[in-house]
Structure formats: C-alpha cells, structure tokens
Coordinates of C-alpha atoms in Angstrom, one line a residue:
M1438 CA 177.8 121.2 120.4
V1439 CA 174.1 121.2 120.6
Q1440 CA 172.3 118.8 118.1
R1441 CA 169.2 120.0 116.3
S1442 CA 166.2 118.0 117.2
N1443 CA 164.2 116.2 114.4
L1444 CA 161.0 116.0 116.4
A1445 CA 159.3 118.6 114.3
V1446 CA 159.1 116.5 111.2
P1447 CA 156.6 113.8 112.4
F1448 CA 154.1 116.4 113.3
E1449 CA 153.5 117.3 109.6
V1450 CA 151.3 114.3 108.9
P1451 CA 148.9 114.7 111.9
V1452 CA 148.7 118.4 111.1
L1453 CA 147.6 117.6 107.6
A1454 CA 145.1 115.1 108.9
L1455 CA 143.6 117.5 111.3
C1456 CA 143.4 120.1 108.6
F1457 CA 141.5 117.7 106.4
L1458 CA 139.1 116.8 109.2
A1459 CA 138.6 120.4 110.0
C1460 CA 137.6 121.1 106.4
V1461 CA 135.2 118.1 106.4
A1462 CA 133.7 119.3 109.7
T1463 CA 133.3 123.0 108.9
G1464 CA 129.5 122.7 108.6
L1465 CA 128.8 120.5 105.6
E1466 CA 125.0 119.8 106.0
L1467 CA 121.8 119.4 104.0
S1468 CA 118.5 121.3 104.2
V1469 CA 115.1 120.4 102.9
N1470 CA 112.8 123.3 102.2
N1471 CA 115.1 125.5 104.4
H1472 CA 115.0 122.9 107.3
A1473 CA 118.3 121.6 108.5
A1474 CA 116.7 119.0 110.8
D1475 CA 113.9 116.5 110.4
F1476 CA 110.4 118.1 110.3
S1477 CA 106.8 117.4 109.5
L1478 CA 105.0 119.0 106.6
S1479 CA 101.2 119.5 106.8
T1480 CA 99.3 119.4 103.6
L1481 CA 95.9 118.5 102.0
P1482 CA 94.9 115.9 99.5
G1483 CA 95.2 117.0 95.8
P1484 CA 97.7 119.8 95.4
P1485 CA 101.3 118.7 94.7
V1486 CA 104.1 119.0 97.3
S1487 CA 107.6 120.1 96.3
L1488 CA 110.6 119.1 98.3
S1489 CA 114.0 120.7 97.7
C1490 CA 117.3 119.4 99.0
L1491 CA 120.3 121.7 99.2
V1492 CA 123.9 121.1 100.2
Q1493 CA 125.1 123.7 102.6
N1494 CA 128.8 124.9 103.1
S1495 CA 130.3 122.7 100.4
S1496 CA 133.2 123.8 98.1
Q1497 CA 132.8 120.8 95.9
A1498 CA 130.2 118.9 93.8
E1499 CA 128.1 116.6 96.1
E1500 CA 125.8 113.9 94.9
L1501 CA 122.4 113.7 96.6
L1502 CA 120.0 110.8 97.0
W1503 CA 116.3 110.7 97.8
Y1504 CA 114.3 108.0 99.6
R1505 CA 110.6 107.4 99.9
G1506 CA 110.5 105.2 103.1
D1507 CA 113.1 102.6 102.4
G1508 CA 112.8 102.9 98.6
K1509 CA 115.2 104.9 96.5
V1510 CA 113.7 107.5 94.3
D1511 CA 115.0 107.7 90.7
L1512 CA 116.5 111.0 89.9
K1513 CA 117.6 112.5 86.5
D1514 CA 121.3 113.2 86.0
G1515 CA 120.7 117.0 86.2
N1516 CA 118.9 116.7 89.5
K1517 CA 121.5 115.1 91.7
V1518 CA 124.4 117.5 92.4
N1519 CA 124.3 120.0 95.3
I1520 CA 120.5 120.6 94.8
S1521 CA 117.9 118.1 94.1
N1522 CA 114.1 118.5 93.9
I1523 CA 111.3 116.0 93.9
C1524 CA 107.5 116.4 93.6
V1525 CA 104.7 114.4 95.2
S1526 CA 101.7 114.7 92.8
P1527 CA 98.9 114.3 93.4
V1528 CA 99.0 114.1 97.2
T1529 CA 96.6 111.4 98.5
E1530 CA 95.4 110.1 101.9
S1531 CA 97.8 107.2 101.4
D1532 CA 100.8 109.5 101.6
N1533 CA 99.9 110.5 105.2
G1534 CA 102.8 109.5 107.5
V1535 CA 105.2 108.7 104.5
T1536 CA 108.8 109.8 105.2
F1537 CA 110.9 111.3 102.5
T1538 CA 114.7 111.5 103.1
C1539 CA 117.5 113.4 101.4
K1540 CA 121.0 111.9 101.9
L1541 CA 124.6 112.8 101.0
A1542 CA 125.7 110.0 98.6
R1543 CA 129.2 109.8 100.0
D1544 CA 128.1 109.9 103.6
K1545 CA 124.5 108.7 104.2
S1546 CA 124.7 109.8 107.8
V1547 CA 124.3 113.3 106.5
R1548 CA 120.6 113.4 106.0
V1549 CA 117.3 115.3 106.5
S1550 CA 113.9 113.7 106.6
V1551 CA 110.3 115.1 106.2
I1552 CA 107.2 113.3 107.2
L1553 CA 104.0 114.2 105.3
D1554 CA 101.1 115.1 107.5
V1555 CA 98.2 114.8 105.0
Q1556 CA 95.0 116.0 106.7
F1557 CA 91.6 114.8 105.5
P1558 CA 88.0 114.4 107.0
P1559 CA 86.4 111.1 107.7
Q1560 CA 85.7 109.2 104.5
L1561 CA 82.5 107.7 105.6
T1562 CA 79.3 107.5 103.5
G1563 CA 76.4 105.2 102.4
E1564 CA 74.3 102.5 103.9
E1565 CA 74.1 98.8 104.1
S1566 CA 71.4 96.2 104.9
L1567 CA 72.0 93.2 106.9
Q1568 CA 69.8 90.1 107.4
I1569 CA 70.9 87.9 110.3
E1570 CA 69.4 84.9 111.8
E1571 CA 68.4 85.1 115.5
E1572 CA 71.0 83.9 118.0
K1573 CA 73.8 84.4 115.5
D1574 CA 76.6 87.0 115.8
V1575 CA 77.0 90.1 113.6
T1576 CA 79.7 92.8 113.2
L1577 CA 79.2 96.3 111.7
S1578 CA 82.4 97.8 110.3
C1579 CA 83.2 101.4 109.4
N1580 CA 86.2 102.9 107.7
A1581 CA 87.8 105.0 110.4
K1582 CA 90.5 106.7 108.4
S1583 CA 90.8 110.4 109.0
N1584 CA 93.6 112.9 110.0
P1585 CA 93.3 114.4 112.6
Q1586 CA 91.7 111.3 114.3
A1587 CA 88.0 111.7 114.5
Q1588 CA 85.7 111.3 117.5
T1589 CA 83.5 108.1 117.0
A1590 CA 80.0 107.1 118.3
W1591 CA 77.3 104.6 117.5
Y1592 CA 73.6 105.4 117.3
K1593 CA 70.5 103.2 117.1
N1594 CA 67.5 104.7 115.5
N1595 CA 69.1 108.2 115.9
N1596 CA 69.5 107.7 119.7
T1597 CA 72.9 107.1 121.4
L1598 CA 73.4 103.4 121.5
T1599 CA 73.4 101.9 125.1
L1600 CA 75.9 99.1 125.2
Q1601 CA 74.5 95.9 126.7
Q1602 CA 77.2 94.2 128.8
N1603 CA 78.4 90.9 127.4
R1604 CA 76.4 91.4 124.1
Y1605 CA 77.8 94.5 122.6
Q1606 CA 81.6 95.1 122.0
L1607 CA 83.4 98.0 120.3
Y1608 CA 86.7 97.6 118.5
Q1609 CA 88.6 100.6 117.1
T1610 CA 91.9 101.1 115.3
S1611 CA 93.2 103.9 113.0
E1612 CA 91.7 101.9 110.1
V1613 CA 88.4 100.6 111.3
F1614 CA 85.6 101.2 113.8
Q1615 CA 83.4 98.1 114.7
L1616 CA 80.4 97.2 116.7
A1617 CA 80.0 93.5 117.4
I1618 CA 76.6 92.1 118.6
K1619 CA 76.6 88.6 120.1
K1620 CA 73.6 86.3 119.7
V1621 CA 71.3 88.9 118.0
Q1622 CA 67.7 89.1 119.3
K1623 CA 64.5 90.4 117.8
S1624 CA 64.9 93.5 119.9
D1625 CA 68.1 94.2 117.9
N1626 CA 66.2 95.2 114.9
G1627 CA 66.7 98.7 113.7
T1628 CA 69.1 101.2 112.0
Y1629 CA 72.6 101.5 113.5
T1630 CA 74.6 104.6 112.6
C1631 CA 78.4 104.9 112.8
M1632 CA 79.2 108.6 113.3
M1633 CA 82.6 110.2 113.0
K1634 CA 83.5 113.8 113.6
S1635 CA 86.8 115.8 113.3
S1636 CA 87.8 119.4 113.0
L1637 CA 87.8 119.0 109.1
G1638 CA 84.3 117.5 108.9
E1639 CA 82.2 114.5 109.6
G1640 CA 80.9 111.2 108.0
R1641 CA 78.2 108.6 108.8
K1642 CA 77.2 105.2 107.6
D1643 CA 73.8 103.5 108.3
F1644 CA 73.3 99.8 108.8
H1645 CA 69.8 98.4 108.6
L1646 CA 69.8 95.3 110.7
I1647 CA 67.0 92.8 110.2
V1648 CA 66.8 89.8 112.6
E1649 CA 65.1 86.8 111.0
D1650 CA 63.4 83.9 112.8
K1651 CA 65.8 81.2 113.8
K1652 CA 65.6 78.2 111.4
P1653 CA 64.9 74.8 112.8
V1654 CA 68.0 72.6 113.0
F1655 CA 67.7 68.8 112.2
P1656 CA 70.3 66.7 113.9
K1657 CA 72.6 65.2 111.2
E1658 CA 72.6 61.8 112.8
A1659 CA 68.8 61.6 112.6
V1660 CA 68.8 62.7 109.0
I1661 CA 71.4 60.1 108.1
A1662 CA 69.6 57.4 110.0
A1663 CA 66.3 58.3 108.2
V1664 CA 68.0 58.1 104.8
V1665 CA 69.5 54.6 105.6
V1666 CA 66.2 53.3 106.8
V1667 CA 64.4 54.5 103.7
T1668 CA 67.2 53.1 101.4
L1669 CA 67.2 49.7 103.1
T1670 CA 63.3 49.5 103.0
V1671 CA 63.3 50.1 99.2
L1672 CA 66.1 47.5 98.7
F1673 CA 64.2 44.9 100.8
G1674 CA 61.0 45.6 98.8
I1675 CA 62.8 45.1 95.6
V1676 CA 64.3 41.8 96.8
A1677 CA 60.8 40.6 98.1
Q1678 CA 59.2 41.3 94.7
R1679 CA 62.0 39.8 92.7
D1680 CA 60.2 36.6 91.9
K1681 CA 57.1 38.4 90.8
I1682 CA 59.1 40.8 88.5
F1683 CA 60.9 37.7 86.9
K1684 CA 57.7 35.9 86.4
C1685 CA 56.2 39.0 84.7
F1686 CA 59.2 39.3 82.4
K1687 CA 59.0 35.5 81.6
R1688 CA 55.2 35.7 80.7
S1689 CA 55.8 38.6 78.5
S1690 CA 58.6 36.8 76.7
E1691 CA 56.3 33.7 76.1
T1692 CA 53.5 35.8 74.8
A1693 CA 55.9 37.4 72.4
L1694 CA 56.9 34.1 71.0

C-alpha cells in the first residue's frame, strides 16, 4: 500500500511569505514633482517653489515625511497620507544647495530627494576707503557669492592689476574673493576694484587705498628707562630740599604764633 506524502503541507508558509514579499515589491515607490529619482530643481530668488510627494502603486494608506537637510519638516495631519505638499516661500540665495527629501514613514529607505539650484548674479556693490601705514599688510575682501560661479578679476585705477611676486596674493572660495598686499608702499596708493561677472550679471566694489607715512617707533625699553630716570631725579630733588621745606613750614608756624 502506497502511503500519501505529507511534504506538501510545509510549503504553505513559504508560499505565503513569498506572496507577501511579492506584494511589497510590486513597485511601491515615491515621486516628487513627477520625478521618481533624485533630481535638481533650478529656480530664481523670490517666487515660491512647491514640492509634491506622491506614493505610487500602493493599495493602502502610507504616511509620508519631509526633511529639509537633516531637519524634519512639520506637516499638518491632512498633508501626510499618500500625498504631501510643501512650499518654500520666498526662495532666497541661502536656499541654494539645500536638499529636500520625501520619505516613506514605515520604510525610510524609500525616498526621493530634490536639491534646490537657486541661481542669482553677483551681489557686489559699494566702495570702501582704507588708510594703512607704510610697511604694514592689508587685505581687501569681496563677497564672492553667485550662482553660477562668477569670473573674478582685480583692477587698479581701472587697469588690470599686475600681481607683484611675493607681495600680492589672491585667495578665493565660493564665499569670498580677497587680495592681500604685504608691506604696502607709497606706490600702492590708488583705487582697487573687485570685478565679478556671470551669465546673470556682474558686480563690482571699489577700495580706495591710502598709504600713510610710517610712524616713528620708540623702543619700549628706552621709554621705560627715561621714565625711571625722571622719577628718580624728582624724588632725589625732593629729598635734597626736605630740610629747607621743613624750615619753611617751621618759620610759618612761629610767625603765626
């Protein structure tokens, strides 16, 4: 007699597990402004930017989370399930490069990020006057913020500045553009212009540098010694005249009596 095998029964649990995994993996994903992958959003300062996060291919209510950088964005109760919207208003230069991320609450690995690409021209205006003593160092600094990155140059009296080796040094980051002059000389007198140009515009700032005569420097030791000598001379003079001063006071007292 052939016995019926019971091997079919244990397969029910794995089959159910596979079915569940298949349901989870049927394409549940997020999209932000119709982008299912991370992207960059170009904009200008001023007008608001709206970001809309949507759950795709879900048969149940899914809670959504928004982050600005590493900080969690507070959302109202009616703006969390399956679709969630946030608004950046007004957009400013400081928002450039900031990342906004929408995440699935129950599985934060499901996410889409957008980086704001805020484009603005160089923010450079005005003028500044500097008075510096001869033989001292001076640094001229300009705000170098712009997007896209601007081309930079220094001018002296409206002519391209010729950098003197070992005396002029340039330093530039995304934040600042500097010209350092070591041991200024009378020949350094003049107007220095920081010029920045980008596809969105240009900016400039003038520095009026006035080099003053070098002030004489007295050695501290000599000054201290002179003060000590004068003080001791006065003290010795008072001691030498002490008897005369006492006699003067004595005569005054006798006369009064």
